[in-house]
Amino acid sequence: MDYDIVEVKADGTALDLLIWRRHKRPMPGLMEAALDANPGLAAHGPLLPVGTMVRLPRPQPSAAAPTVVRLWD
């Protein structure tokens, strides 16, 4: 799995906020994968200290296209 290294640059930043800022969409399972890739990260608590380097896994492209529901067809 490929990773991006992201530095926490502001007070009050949580891991889920880092993921949201990086991908701009919900990423199911990415928080758990990030915690697995960063042993000891959870020991910092819910808010990460400024200067913390975090390895964020790059999401794998999905093979299946999402199903589009059309209400008025």
PQR file with spaces between the fields and no chain letter, atoms N, CA, C, O and H, PARSE charges and radii, in Angstrom:
ATOM       1  N    MET     1       0.848   -1.177    0.000 -0.4000 1.5000
ATOM       2  CA   MET     1       0.000    0.000    0.000 -0.0000 2.0000
ATOM       3  C    MET     1       0.896    1.243    0.000  0.5500 1.7000
ATOM       4  O    MET     1       1.913    1.284    0.692 -0.5500 1.4000
ATOM       5  N    ASP     2       0.514    2.239   -0.769 -0.4000 1.5000
ATOM       6  CA   ASP     2       1.254    3.494   -0.839 -0.0000 2.0000
ATOM       7  C    ASP     2       0.748    4.445    0.236  0.5500 1.7000
ATOM       8  O    ASP     2      -0.408    4.379    0.654 -0.5500 1.4000
ATOM       9  H    ASP     2      -0.312    2.207   -1.332  0.4000 1.0000
ATOM      10  N    TYR     3       1.643    5.335    0.677 -0.4000 1.5000
ATOM      11  CA   TYR     3       1.305    6.275    1.741 -0.0000 2.0000
ATOM      12  C    TYR     3       1.691    7.692    1.351  0.5500 1.7000
ATOM      13  O    TYR     3       2.638    7.907    0.595 -0.5500 1.4000
ATOM      14  H    TYR     3       2.582    5.388    0.337  0.4000 1.0000
ATOM      15  N    ASP     4       0.946    8.651    1.876 -0.4000 1.5000
ATOM      16  CA   ASP     4       1.308   10.059    1.822 -0.0000 2.0000
ATOM      17  C    ASP     4       1.674   10.468    3.241  0.5500 1.7000
ATOM      18  O    ASP     4       1.019   10.053    4.197 -0.5500 1.4000
ATOM      19  H    ASP     4       0.177    8.476    2.490  0.4000 1.0000
ATOM      20  N    ILE     5       2.712   11.275    3.383 -0.4000 1.5000
ATOM      21  CA   ILE     5       3.108   11.782    4.690 -0.0000 2.0000
ATOM      22  C    ILE     5       2.529   13.184    4.837  0.5500 1.7000
ATOM      23  O    ILE     5       2.768   14.058    4.003 -0.5500 1.4000
ATOM      24  H    ILE     5       3.244   11.612    2.606  0.4000 1.0000
ATOM      25  N    VAL     6       1.762   13.389    5.911 -0.4000 1.5000
ATOM      26  CA   VAL     6       1.100   14.666    6.158 -0.0000 2.0000
ATOM      27  C    VAL     6       1.534   15.165    7.529  0.5500 1.7000
ATOM      28  O    VAL     6       1.584   14.396    8.489 -0.5500 1.4000
ATOM      29  H    VAL     6       1.568   12.679    6.588  0.4000 1.0000
ATOM      30  N    GLU     7       1.845   16.451    7.617 -0.4000 1.5000
ATOM      31  CA   GLU     7       2.235   17.056    8.892 -0.0000 2.0000
ATOM      32  C    GLU     7       1.057   17.819    9.476  0.5500 1.7000
ATOM      33  O    GLU     7       0.367   18.555    8.770 -0.5500 1.4000
ATOM      34  H    GLU     7       1.804   17.075    6.837  0.4000 1.0000
ATOM      35  N    VAL     8       0.836   17.636   10.775 -0.4000 1.5000
ATOM      36  CA   VAL     8      -0.206   18.393   11.474 -0.0000 2.0000
ATOM      37  C    VAL     8       0.313   19.813   11.654  0.5500 1.7000
ATOM      38  O    VAL     8       1.371   20.018   12.250 -0.5500 1.4000
ATOM      39  H    VAL     8       1.397   17.039   11.349  0.4000 1.0000
ATOM      40  N    LYS     9      -0.436   20.806   11.137 -0.4000 1.5000
ATOM      41  CA   LYS     9       0.042   22.189   11.154 -0.0000 2.0000
ATOM      42  C    LYS     9      -0.788   23.119   12.017  0.5500 1.7000
ATOM      43  O    LYS     9      -0.440   24.291   12.155 -0.5500 1.4000
ATOM      44  H    LYS     9      -1.295   20.640   10.653  0.4000 1.0000
ATOM      45  N    ALA    10      -1.886   22.630   12.609 -0.4000 1.5000
ATOM      46  CA   ALA    10      -2.747   23.504   13.405 -0.0000 2.0000
ATOM      47  C    ALA    10      -3.189   22.788   14.671  0.5500 1.7000
ATOM      48  O    ALA    10      -3.357   21.568   14.684 -0.5500 1.4000
ATOM      49  H    ALA    10      -2.168   21.677   12.497  0.4000 1.0000
ATOM      50  N    ASP    11      -3.377   23.565   15.740 -0.4000 1.5000
ATOM      51  CA   ASP    11      -3.923   23.012   16.978 -0.0000 2.0000
ATOM      52  C    ASP    11      -5.340   22.520   16.733  0.5500 1.7000
ATOM      53  O    ASP    11      -6.052   23.063   15.888 -0.5500 1.4000
ATOM      54  H    ASP    11      -3.240   24.555   15.729  0.4000 1.0000
ATOM      55  N    GLY    12      -5.745   21.505   17.460 -0.4000 1.5000
ATOM      56  CA   GLY    12      -7.112   21.014   17.366 -0.0000 2.0000
ATOM      57  C    GLY    12      -7.391   20.158   16.153  0.5500 1.7000
ATOM      58  O    GLY    12      -8.551   20.002   15.770 -0.5500 1.4000
ATOM      59  H    GLY    12      -5.167   21.064   18.146  0.4000 1.0000
ATOM      60  N    THR    13      -6.363   19.597   15.535 -0.4000 1.5000
ATOM      61  CA   THR    13      -6.551   18.763   14.348 -0.0000 2.0000
ATOM      62  C    THR    13      -6.667   17.301   14.765  0.5500 1.7000
ATOM      63  O    THR    13      -5.812   16.773   15.476 -0.5500 1.4000
ATOM      64  H    THR    13      -5.422   19.724   15.846  0.4000 1.0000
ATOM      65  N    ALA    14      -7.724   16.667   14.317 -0.4000 1.5000
ATOM      66  CA   ALA    14      -7.933   15.244   14.576 -0.0000 2.0000
ATOM      67  C    ALA    14      -7.611   14.450   13.310  0.5500 1.7000
ATOM      68  O    ALA    14      -7.526   15.010   12.217 -0.5500 1.4000
ATOM      69  H    ALA    14      -8.418   17.095   13.739  0.4000 1.0000
ATOM      70  N    LEU    15      -7.436   13.155   13.472 -0.4000 1.5000
ATOM      71  CA   LEU    15      -7.090   12.305   12.335 -0.0000 2.0000
ATOM      72  C    LEU    15      -8.177   12.329   11.267  0.5500 1.7000
ATOM      73  O    LEU    15      -7.871   12.386   10.076 -0.5500 1.4000
ATOM      74  H    LEU    15      -7.505   12.700   14.359  0.4000 1.0000
ATOM      75  N    ASP    16      -9.433   12.286   11.678 -0.4000 1.5000
ATOM      76  CA   ASP    16     -10.503   12.308   10.676 -0.0000 2.0000
ATOM      77  C    ASP    16     -10.528   13.620    9.902  0.5500 1.7000
ATOM      78  O    ASP    16     -10.895   13.634    8.727 -0.5500 1.4000
ATOM      79  H    ASP    16      -9.681   12.240   12.645  0.4000 1.0000
ATOM      80  N    LEU    17     -10.145   14.723   10.543 -0.4000 1.5000
ATOM      81  CA   LEU    17     -10.068   16.010    9.850 -0.0000 2.0000
ATOM      82  C    LEU    17      -8.920   16.013    8.836  0.5500 1.7000
ATOM      83  O    LEU    17      -9.065   16.557    7.742 -0.5500 1.4000
ATOM      84  H    LEU    17      -9.847   14.711   11.497  0.4000 1.0000
ATOM      85  N    LEU    18      -7.784   15.413    9.192 -0.4000 1.5000
ATOM      86  CA   LEU    18      -6.673   15.292    8.234 -0.0000 2.0000
ATOM      87  C    LEU    18      -7.109   14.506    6.997  0.5500 1.7000
ATOM      88  O    LEU    18      -6.806   14.889    5.867 -0.5500 1.4000
ATOM      89  H    LEU    18      -7.666   14.971   10.081  0.4000 1.0000
ATOM      90  N    ILE    19      -7.821   13.406    7.226 -0.4000 1.5000
ATOM      91  CA   ILE    19      -8.291   12.585    6.107 -0.0000 2.0000
ATOM      92  C    ILE    19      -9.270   13.376    5.246  0.5500 1.7000
ATOM      93  O    ILE    19      -9.189   13.330    4.019 -0.5500 1.4000
ATOM      94  H    ILE    19      -8.068   13.095    8.144  0.4000 1.0000
ATOM      95  N    TRP    20     -10.193   14.101    5.876 -0.4000 1.5000
ATOM      96  CA   TRP    20     -11.177   14.896    5.125 -0.0000 2.0000
ATOM      97  C    TRP    20     -10.483   15.978    4.300  0.5500 1.7000
ATOM      98  O    TRP    20     -10.811   16.171    3.129 -0.5500 1.4000
ATOM      99  H    TRP    20     -10.259   14.138    6.873  0.4000 1.0000
ATOM     100  N    ARG    21      -9.530   16.679    4.900 -0.4000 1.5000
ATOM     101  CA   ARG    21      -8.828   17.747    4.173 -0.0000 2.0000
ATOM     102  C    ARG    21      -8.030   17.191    3.001  0.5500 1.7000
ATOM     103  O    ARG    21      -7.864   17.866    1.985 -0.5500 1.4000
ATOM     104  H    ARG    21      -9.264   16.522    5.851  0.4000 1.0000
ATOM     105  N    ARG    22      -7.543   15.986    3.134 -0.4000 1.5000
ATOM     106  CA   ARG    22      -6.722   15.385    2.081 -0.0000 2.0000
ATOM     107  C    ARG    22      -7.571   14.893    0.902  0.5500 1.7000
ATOM     108  O    ARG    22      -7.186   15.059   -0.255 -0.5500 1.4000
ATOM     109  H    ARG    22      -7.677   15.438    3.960  0.4000 1.0000
ATOM     110  N    HIS    23      -8.725   14.288    1.201 -0.4000 1.5000
ATOM     111  CA   HIS    23      -9.499   13.623    0.146 -0.0000 2.0000
ATOM     112  C    HIS    23     -10.807   14.319   -0.208  0.5500 1.7000
ATOM     113  O    HIS    23     -11.374   14.047   -1.266 -0.5500 1.4000
ATOM     114  H    HIS    23      -9.038   14.154    2.141  0.4000 1.0000
ATOM     115  N    LYS    24     -11.297   15.203    0.644 -0.4000 1.5000
ATOM     116  CA   LYS    24     -12.521   15.994    0.383 -0.0000 2.0000
ATOM     117  C    LYS    24     -13.765   15.136    0.144  0.5500 1.7000
ATOM     118  O    LYS    24     -14.692   15.563   -0.545 -0.5500 1.4000
ATOM     119  H    LYS    24     -10.836   15.423    1.504  0.4000 1.0000
ATOM     120  N    ARG    25     -13.786   13.943    0.705 -0.4000 1.5000
ATOM     121  CA   ARG    25     -14.956   13.072    0.607 -0.0000 2.0000
ATOM     122  C    ARG    25     -14.847   12.000    1.689  0.5500 1.7000
ATOM     123  O    ARG    25     -13.754   11.743    2.194 -0.5500 1.4000
ATOM     124  H    ARG    25     -13.033   13.596    1.264  0.4000 1.0000
ATOM     125  N    PRO    26     -15.960   11.375    2.050 -0.5600 1.5000
ATOM     126  CA   PRO    26     -15.902   10.293    3.038  0.2800 2.0000
ATOM     127  C    PRO    26     -15.055    9.133    2.517  0.5500 1.7000
ATOM     128  O    PRO    26     -15.177    8.733    1.359 -0.5500 1.4000
ATOM     129  N    MET    27     -14.215    8.610    3.367 -0.4000 1.5000
ATOM     130  CA   MET    27     -13.327    7.512    2.989 -0.0000 2.0000
ATOM     131  C    MET    27     -13.493    6.374    3.999  0.5500 1.7000
ATOM     132  O    MET    27     -12.709    6.281    4.943 -0.5500 1.4000
ATOM     133  H    MET    27     -14.115    8.935    4.307  0.4000 1.0000
ATOM     134  N    PRO    28     -14.492    5.510    3.823 -0.5600 1.5000
ATOM     135  CA   PRO    28     -14.712    4.426    4.773  0.2800 2.0000
ATOM     136  C    PRO    28     -13.484    3.531    4.907  0.5500 1.7000
ATOM     137  O    PRO    28     -12.896    3.111    3.910 -0.5500 1.4000
ATOM     138  N    GLY    29     -13.109    3.249    6.142 -0.4000 1.5000
ATOM     139  CA   GLY    29     -11.993    2.359    6.422 -0.0000 2.0000
ATOM     140  C    GLY    29     -10.631    3.017    6.414  0.5500 1.7000
ATOM     141  O    GLY    29      -9.654    2.396    6.831 -0.5500 1.4000
ATOM     142  H    GLY    29     -13.587    3.591    6.951  0.4000 1.0000
ATOM     143  N    LEU    30     -10.532    4.255    5.954 -0.4000 1.5000
ATOM     144  CA   LEU    30      -9.222    4.896    5.859 -0.0000 2.0000
ATOM     145  C    LEU    30      -8.689    5.303    7.233  0.5500 1.7000
ATOM     146  O    LEU    30      -7.477    5.283    7.451 -0.5500 1.4000
ATOM     147  H    LEU    30     -11.327    4.760    5.616  0.4000 1.0000
ATOM     148  N    MET    31      -9.568    5.669    8.154 -0.4000 1.5000
ATOM     149  CA   MET    31      -9.108    6.025    9.491 -0.0000 2.0000
ATOM     150  C    MET    31      -8.479    4.810   10.177  0.5500 1.7000
ATOM     151  O    MET    31      -7.425    4.927   10.802 -0.5500 1.4000
ATOM     152  H    MET    31     -10.552    5.685    7.977  0.4000 1.0000
ATOM     153  N    GLU    32      -9.112    3.661   10.064 -0.4000 1.5000
ATOM     154  CA   GLU    32      -8.573    2.446   10.658 -0.0000 2.0000
ATOM     155  C    GLU    32      -7.241    2.074   10.013  0.5500 1.7000
ATOM     156  O    GLU    32      -6.309    1.658   10.701 -0.5500 1.4000
ATOM     157  H    GLU    32      -9.968    3.565    9.556  0.4000 1.0000
ATOM     158  N    ALA    33      -7.154    2.224    8.699 -0.4000 1.5000
ATOM     159  CA   ALA    33      -5.903    1.929    7.995 -0.0000 2.0000
ATOM     160  C    ALA    33      -4.802    2.901    8.413  0.5500 1.7000
ATOM     161  O    ALA    33      -3.640    2.510    8.525 -0.5500 1.4000
ATOM     162  H    ALA    33      -7.911    2.563    8.141  0.4000 1.0000
ATOM     163  N    ALA    34      -5.161    4.167    8.644 -0.4000 1.5000
ATOM     164  CA   ALA    34      -4.175    5.156    9.087 -0.0000 2.0000
ATOM     165  C    ALA    34      -3.686    4.837   10.494  0.5500 1.7000
ATOM     166  O    ALA    34      -2.499    4.987   10.783 -0.5500 1.4000
ATOM     167  H    ALA    34      -6.105    4.485    8.553  0.4000 1.0000
ATOM     168  N    LEU    35      -4.582    4.402   11.368 -0.4000 1.5000
ATOM     169  CA   LEU    35      -4.164    4.023   12.720 -0.0000 2.0000
ATOM     170  C    LEU    35      -3.261    2.797   12.687  0.5500 1.7000
ATOM     171  O    LEU    35      -2.318    2.706   13.473 -0.5500 1.4000
ATOM     172  H    LEU    35      -5.547    4.280   11.133  0.4000 1.0000
ATOM     173  N    ASP    36      -3.533    1.853   11.791 -0.4000 1.5000
ATOM     174  CA   ASP    36      -2.668    0.681   11.641 -0.0000 2.0000
ATOM     175  C    ASP    36      -1.295    1.073   11.104  0.5500 1.7000
ATOM     176  O    ASP    36      -0.290    0.472   11.484 -0.5500 1.4000
ATOM     177  H    ASP    36      -4.299    1.927   11.152  0.4000 1.0000
ATOM     178  N    ALA    37      -1.239    2.071   10.229 -0.4000 1.5000
ATOM     179  CA   ALA    37       0.019    2.496    9.613 -0.0000 2.0000
ATOM     180  C    ALA    37       0.853    3.380   10.535  0.5500 1.7000
ATOM     181  O    ALA    37       2.037    3.598   10.280 -0.5500 1.4000
ATOM     182  H    ALA    37      -2.056    2.559    9.921  0.4000 1.0000
ATOM     183  N    ASN    38       0.241    3.892   11.609 -0.4000 1.5000
ATOM     184  CA   ASN    38       0.924    4.799   12.532 -0.0000 2.0000
ATOM     185  C    ASN    38       0.831    4.271   13.956  0.5500 1.7000
ATOM     186  O    ASN    38       0.017    4.758   14.741 -0.5500 1.4000
ATOM     187  H    ASN    38      -0.722    3.715   11.817  0.4000 1.0000
ATOM     188  N    PRO    39       1.658    3.274   14.306 -0.5600 1.5000
ATOM     189  CA   PRO    39       1.605    2.752   15.671  0.2800 2.0000
ATOM     190  C    PRO    39       1.898    3.872   16.679  0.5500 1.7000
ATOM     191  O    PRO    39       2.829    4.656   16.498 -0.5500 1.4000
ATOM     192  N    GLY    40       1.098    3.931   17.727 -0.4000 1.5000
ATOM     193  CA   GLY    40       1.296    4.942   18.760 -0.0000 2.0000
ATOM     194  C    GLY    40       0.571    6.244   18.508  0.5500 1.7000
ATOM     195  O    GLY    40       0.573    7.120   19.373 -0.5500 1.4000
ATOM     196  H    GLY    40       0.341    3.295   17.874  0.4000 1.0000
ATOM     197  N    LEU    41      -0.047    6.401   17.359 -0.4000 1.5000
ATOM     198  CA   LEU    41      -0.741    7.654   17.043 -0.0000 2.0000
ATOM     199  C    LEU    41      -1.933    7.869   17.969  0.5500 1.7000
ATOM     200  O    LEU    41      -2.207    8.999   18.373 -0.5500 1.4000
ATOM     201  H    LEU    41      -0.049    5.690   16.656  0.4000 1.0000
ATOM     202  N    ALA    42      -2.636    6.807   18.306 -0.4000 1.5000
ATOM     203  CA   ALA    42      -3.805    6.919   19.183 -0.0000 2.0000
ATOM     204  C    ALA    42      -3.413    7.355   20.590  0.5500 1.7000
ATOM     205  O    ALA    42      -4.255    7.873   21.324 -0.5500 1.4000
ATOM     206  H    ALA    42      -2.413    5.889   17.978  0.4000 1.0000
ATOM     207  N    ALA    43      -2.162    7.161   20.982 -0.4000 1.5000
ATOM     208  CA   ALA    43      -1.705    7.561   22.317 -0.0000 2.0000
ATOM     209  C    ALA    43      -1.710    9.075   22.486  0.5500 1.7000
ATOM     210  O    ALA    43      -1.703    9.564   23.616 -0.5500 1.4000
ATOM     211  H    ALA    43      -1.478    6.741   20.386  0.4000 1.0000
ATOM     212  N    HIS    44      -1.722    9.823   21.394 -0.4000 1.5000
ATOM     213  CA   HIS    44      -1.770   11.288   21.472 -0.0000 2.0000
ATOM     214  C    HIS    44      -3.146   11.787   21.876  0.5500 1.7000
ATOM     215  O    HIS    44      -3.292   12.945   22.268 -0.5500 1.4000
ATOM     216  H    HIS    44      -1.727    9.426   20.476  0.4000 1.0000
ATOM     217  N    GLY    45      -4.150   10.937   21.787 -0.4000 1.5000
ATOM     218  CA   GLY    45      -5.509   11.356   22.100 -0.0000 2.0000
ATOM     219  C    GLY    45      -6.239   11.793   20.842  0.5500 1.7000
ATOM     220  O    GLY    45      -5.739   11.603   19.733 -0.5500 1.4000
ATOM     221  H    GLY    45      -4.031    9.997   21.468  0.4000 1.0000
ATOM     222  N    PRO    46      -7.429   12.383   21.010 -0.5600 1.5000
ATOM     223  CA   PRO    46      -8.233   12.737   19.836  0.2800 2.0000
ATOM     224  C    PRO    46      -7.650   13.880   19.003  0.5500 1.7000
ATOM     225  O    PRO    46      -7.886   13.946   17.797 -0.5500 1.4000
ATOM     226  N    LEU    47      -6.895   14.777   19.634 -0.4000 1.5000
ATOM     227  CA   LEU    47      -6.299   15.907   18.908 -0.0000 2.0000
ATOM     228  C    LEU    47      -4.799   15.695   18.817  0.5500 1.7000
ATOM     229  O    LEU    47      -4.130   15.471   19.825 -0.5500 1.4000
ATOM     230  H    LEU    47      -6.704   14.724   20.614  0.4000 1.0000
ATOM     231  N    LEU    48      -4.283   15.768   17.609 -0.4000 1.5000
ATOM     232  CA   LEU    48      -2.864   15.501   17.376 -0.0000 2.0000
ATOM     233  C    LEU    48      -2.027   16.749   17.628  0.5500 1.7000
ATOM     234  O    LEU    48      -2.448   17.855   17.288 -0.5500 1.4000
ATOM     235  H    LEU    48      -4.827   15.951   16.791  0.4000 1.0000
ATOM     236  N    PRO    49      -0.843   16.583   18.222 -0.5600 1.5000
ATOM     237  CA   PRO    49       0.032   17.736   18.443  0.2800 2.0000
ATOM     238  C    PRO    49       0.554   18.310   17.124  0.5500 1.7000
ATOM     239  O    PRO    49       0.751   17.583   16.150 -0.5500 1.4000
ATOM     240  N    VAL    50       0.771   19.613   17.113 -0.4000 1.5000
ATOM     241  CA   VAL    50       1.345   20.280   15.942 -0.0000 2.0000
ATOM     242  C    VAL    50       2.728   19.689   15.679  0.5500 1.7000
ATOM     243  O    VAL    50       3.510   19.476   16.606 -0.5500 1.4000
ATOM     244  H    VAL    50       0.612   20.203   17.905  0.4000 1.0000
ATOM     245  N    GLY    51       3.015   19.430   14.417 -0.4000 1.5000
ATOM     246  CA   GLY    51       4.307   18.877   14.028 -0.0000 2.0000
ATOM     247  C    GLY    51       4.318   17.364   13.895  0.5500 1.7000
ATOM     248  O    GLY    51       5.311   16.796   13.441 -0.5500 1.4000
ATOM     249  H    GLY    51       2.380   19.603   13.664  0.4000 1.0000
ATOM     250  N    THR    52       3.241   16.703   14.277 -0.4000 1.5000
ATOM     251  CA   THR    52       3.161   15.250   14.153 -0.0000 2.0000
ATOM     252  C    THR    52       3.110   14.864   12.676  0.5500 1.7000
ATOM     253  O    THR    52       2.324   15.418   11.908 -0.5500 1.4000
ATOM     254  H    THR    52       2.434   17.165   14.646  0.4000 1.0000
ATOM     255  N    MET    53       3.946   13.922   12.293 -0.4000 1.5000
ATOM     256  CA   MET    53       3.946   13.407   10.928 -0.0000 2.0000
ATOM     257  C    MET    53       3.065   12.158   10.889  0.5500 1.7000
ATOM     258  O    MET    53       3.257   11.230   11.675 -0.5500 1.4000
ATOM     259  H    MET    53       4.585   13.472   12.917  0.4000 1.0000
ATOM     260  N    VAL    54       2.108   12.144    9.977 -0.4000 1.5000
ATOM     261  CA   VAL    54       1.132   11.059    9.891 -0.0000 2.0000
ATOM     262  C    VAL    54       1.207   10.425    8.509  0.5500 1.7000
ATOM     263  O    VAL    54       1.199   11.119    7.492 -0.5500 1.4000
ATOM     264  H    VAL    54       1.952   12.898    9.339  0.4000 1.0000
ATOM     265  N    ARG    55       1.281    9.098    8.486 -0.4000 1.5000
ATOM     266  CA   ARG    55       1.245    8.355    7.220 -0.0000 2.0000
ATOM     267  C    ARG    55      -0.211    8.058    6.893  0.5500 1.7000
ATOM     268  O    ARG    55      -0.879    7.325    7.622 -0.5500 1.4000
ATOM     269  H    ARG    55       1.288    8.535    9.312  0.4000 1.0000
ATOM     270  N    LEU    56      -0.702    8.629    5.796 -0.4000 1.5000
ATOM     271  CA   LEU    56      -2.071    8.377    5.349 -0.0000 2.0000
ATOM     272  C    LEU    56      -2.033    7.440    4.148  0.5500 1.7000
ATOM     273  O    LEU    56      -1.413    7.762    3.135 -0.5500 1.4000
ATOM     274  H    LEU    56      -0.159    9.225    5.204  0.4000 1.0000
ATOM     275  N    PRO    57      -2.688    6.287    4.249 -0.5600 1.5000
ATOM     276  CA   PRO    57      -2.721    5.371    3.111  0.2800 2.0000
ATOM     277  C    PRO    57      -3.475    5.992    1.939  0.5500 1.7000
ATOM     278  O    PRO    57      -4.491    6.664    2.122 -0.5500 1.4000
ATOM     279  N    ARG    58      -2.972    5.761    0.757 -0.4000 1.5000
ATOM     280  CA   ARG    58      -3.687    6.210   -0.443 -0.0000 2.0000
ATOM     281  C    ARG    58      -4.803    5.212   -0.723  0.5500 1.7000
ATOM     282  O    ARG    58      -4.568    4.004   -0.726 -0.5500 1.4000
ATOM     283  H    ARG    58      -2.147    5.215    0.608  0.4000 1.0000
ATOM     284  N    PRO    59      -6.007    5.705   -0.958 -0.5600 1.5000
ATOM     285  CA   PRO    59      -7.106    4.771   -1.234  0.2800 2.0000
ATOM     286  C    PRO    59      -6.878    4.046   -2.555  0.5500 1.7000
ATOM     287  O    PRO    59      -6.383    4.619   -3.525 -0.5500 1.4000
ATOM     288  N    GLN    60      -7.248    2.789   -2.561 -0.4000 1.5000
ATOM     289  CA   GLN    60      -7.135    1.991   -3.774 -0.0000 2.0000
ATOM     290  C    GLN    60      -8.332    2.280   -4.665  0.5500 1.7000
ATOM     291  O    GLN    60      -9.453    2.375   -4.164 -0.5500 1.4000
ATOM     292  H    GLN    60      -7.650    2.324   -1.772  0.4000 1.0000
ATOM     293  N    PRO    61      -8.131    2.423   -5.965 -0.5600 1.5000
ATOM     294  CA   PRO    61      -9.278    2.667   -6.849  0.2800 2.0000
ATOM     295  C    PRO    61     -10.226    1.472   -6.825  0.5500 1.7000
ATOM     296  O    PRO    61      -9.804    0.317   -6.875 -0.5500 1.4000
ATOM     297  N    SER    62     -11.492    1.776   -6.749 -0.4000 1.5000
ATOM     298  CA   SER    62     -12.476    0.696   -6.727 -0.0000 2.0000
ATOM     299  C    SER    62     -12.776    0.248   -8.157  0.5500 1.7000
ATOM     300  O    SER    62     -12.808    1.057   -9.084 -0.5500 1.4000
ATOM     301  H    SER    62     -11.835    2.714   -6.709  0.4000 1.0000
ATOM     302  N    ALA    63     -12.990   -1.034   -8.311 -0.4000 1.5000
ATOM     303  CA   ALA    63     -13.246   -1.591   -9.636 -0.0000 2.0000
ATOM     304  C    ALA    63     -14.690   -1.349  -10.073  0.5500 1.7000
ATOM     305  O    ALA    63     -14.966   -1.183  -11.261 -0.5500 1.4000
ATOM     306  H    ALA    63     -12.964   -1.692   -7.558  0.4000 1.0000
ATOM     307  N    ALA    64     -15.588   -1.331   -9.125 -0.4000 1.5000
ATOM     308  CA   ALA    64     -17.008   -1.178   -9.459 -0.0000 2.0000
ATOM     309  C    ALA    64     -17.408    0.293   -9.410  0.5500 1.7000
ATOM     310  O    ALA    64     -17.039    1.023   -8.490 -0.5500 1.4000
ATOM     311  H    ALA    64     -15.364   -1.466   -8.160  0.4000 1.0000
ATOM     312  N    ALA    65     -18.158    0.705  -10.401 -0.4000 1.5000
ATOM     313  CA   ALA    65     -18.675    2.075  -10.419 -0.0000 2.0000
ATOM     314  C    ALA    65     -19.864    2.156   -9.466  0.5500 1.7000
ATOM     315  O    ALA    65     -20.616    1.191   -9.336 -0.5500 1.4000
ATOM     316  H    ALA    65     -18.458    0.112  -11.148  0.4000 1.0000
ATOM     317  N    PRO    66     -20.040    3.284   -8.805 -0.5600 1.5000
ATOM     318  CA   PRO    66     -21.181    3.408   -7.899  0.2800 2.0000
ATOM     319  C    PRO    66     -22.504    3.364   -8.664  0.5500 1.7000
ATOM     320  O    PRO    66     -22.592    3.815   -9.806 -0.5500 1.4000
ATOM     321  N    THR    67     -23.508    2.823   -8.025 -0.4000 1.5000
ATOM     322  CA   THR    67     -24.838    2.745   -8.624 -0.0000 2.0000
ATOM     323  C    THR    67     -25.513    4.101   -8.522  0.5500 1.7000
ATOM     324  O    THR    67     -25.578    4.689   -7.442 -0.5500 1.4000
ATOM     325  H    THR    67     -23.436    2.456   -7.097  0.4000 1.0000
ATOM     326  N    VAL    68     -26.010    4.590   -9.631 -0.4000 1.5000
ATOM     327  CA   VAL    68     -26.689    5.879   -9.661 -0.0000 2.0000
ATOM     328  C    VAL    68     -28.186    5.631   -9.596  0.5500 1.7000
ATOM     329  O    VAL    68     -28.745    4.888  -10.404 -0.5500 1.4000
ATOM     330  H    VAL    68     -25.957    4.112  -10.508  0.4000 1.0000
ATOM     331  N    VAL    69     -28.825    6.265   -8.623 -0.4000 1.5000
ATOM     332  CA   VAL    69     -30.271    6.143   -8.475 -0.0000 2.0000
ATOM     333  C    VAL    69     -30.900    7.414   -9.025  0.5500 1.7000
ATOM     334  O    VAL    69     -30.544    8.518   -8.612 -0.5500 1.4000
ATOM     335  H    VAL    69     -28.372    6.868   -7.967  0.4000 1.0000
ATOM     336  N    ARG    70     -31.826    7.259   -9.949 -0.4000 1.5000
ATOM     337  CA   ARG    70     -32.522    8.406  -10.538 -0.0000 2.0000
ATOM     338  C    ARG    70     -33.983    8.351  -10.112  0.5500 1.7000
ATOM     339  O    ARG    70     -34.683    7.369  -10.360 -0.5500 1.4000
ATOM     340  H    ARG    70     -32.115    6.362  -10.284  0.4000 1.0000
ATOM     341  N    LEU    71     -34.416    9.395   -9.483 -0.4000 1.5000
ATOM     342  CA   LEU    71     -35.761    9.402   -8.934 -0.0000 2.0000
ATOM     343  C    LEU    71     -36.841    9.612   -9.985  0.5500 1.7000
ATOM     344  O    LEU    71     -37.945    9.085   -9.844 -0.5500 1.4000
ATOM     345  H    LEU    71     -33.847   10.193   -9.281  0.4000 1.0000
ATOM     346  N    TRP    72     -36.544   10.369  -11.032 -0.4000 1.5000
ATOM     347  CA   TRP    72     -37.577   10.711  -12.005 -0.0000 2.0000
ATOM     348  C    TRP    72     -37.195   10.280  -13.417  0.5500 1.7000
ATOM     349  O    TRP    72     -37.034   11.126  -14.297 -0.5500 1.4000
ATOM     350  H    TRP    72     -35.647   10.797  -11.146  0.4000 1.0000
ATOM     351  N    ASP    73     -37.053    9.021  -13.637 -0.4000 1.5000
ATOM     352  CA   ASP    73     -36.783    8.499  -14.983 -0.0000 2.0000
ATOM     353  C    ASP    73     -37.950    7.725  -15.513  0.5500 1.7000
ATOM     354  O    ASP    73     -37.895    7.215  -16.633 -0.5500 1.4000
ATOM     355  H    ASP    73     -37.184    8.334  -12.922  0.4000 1.0000
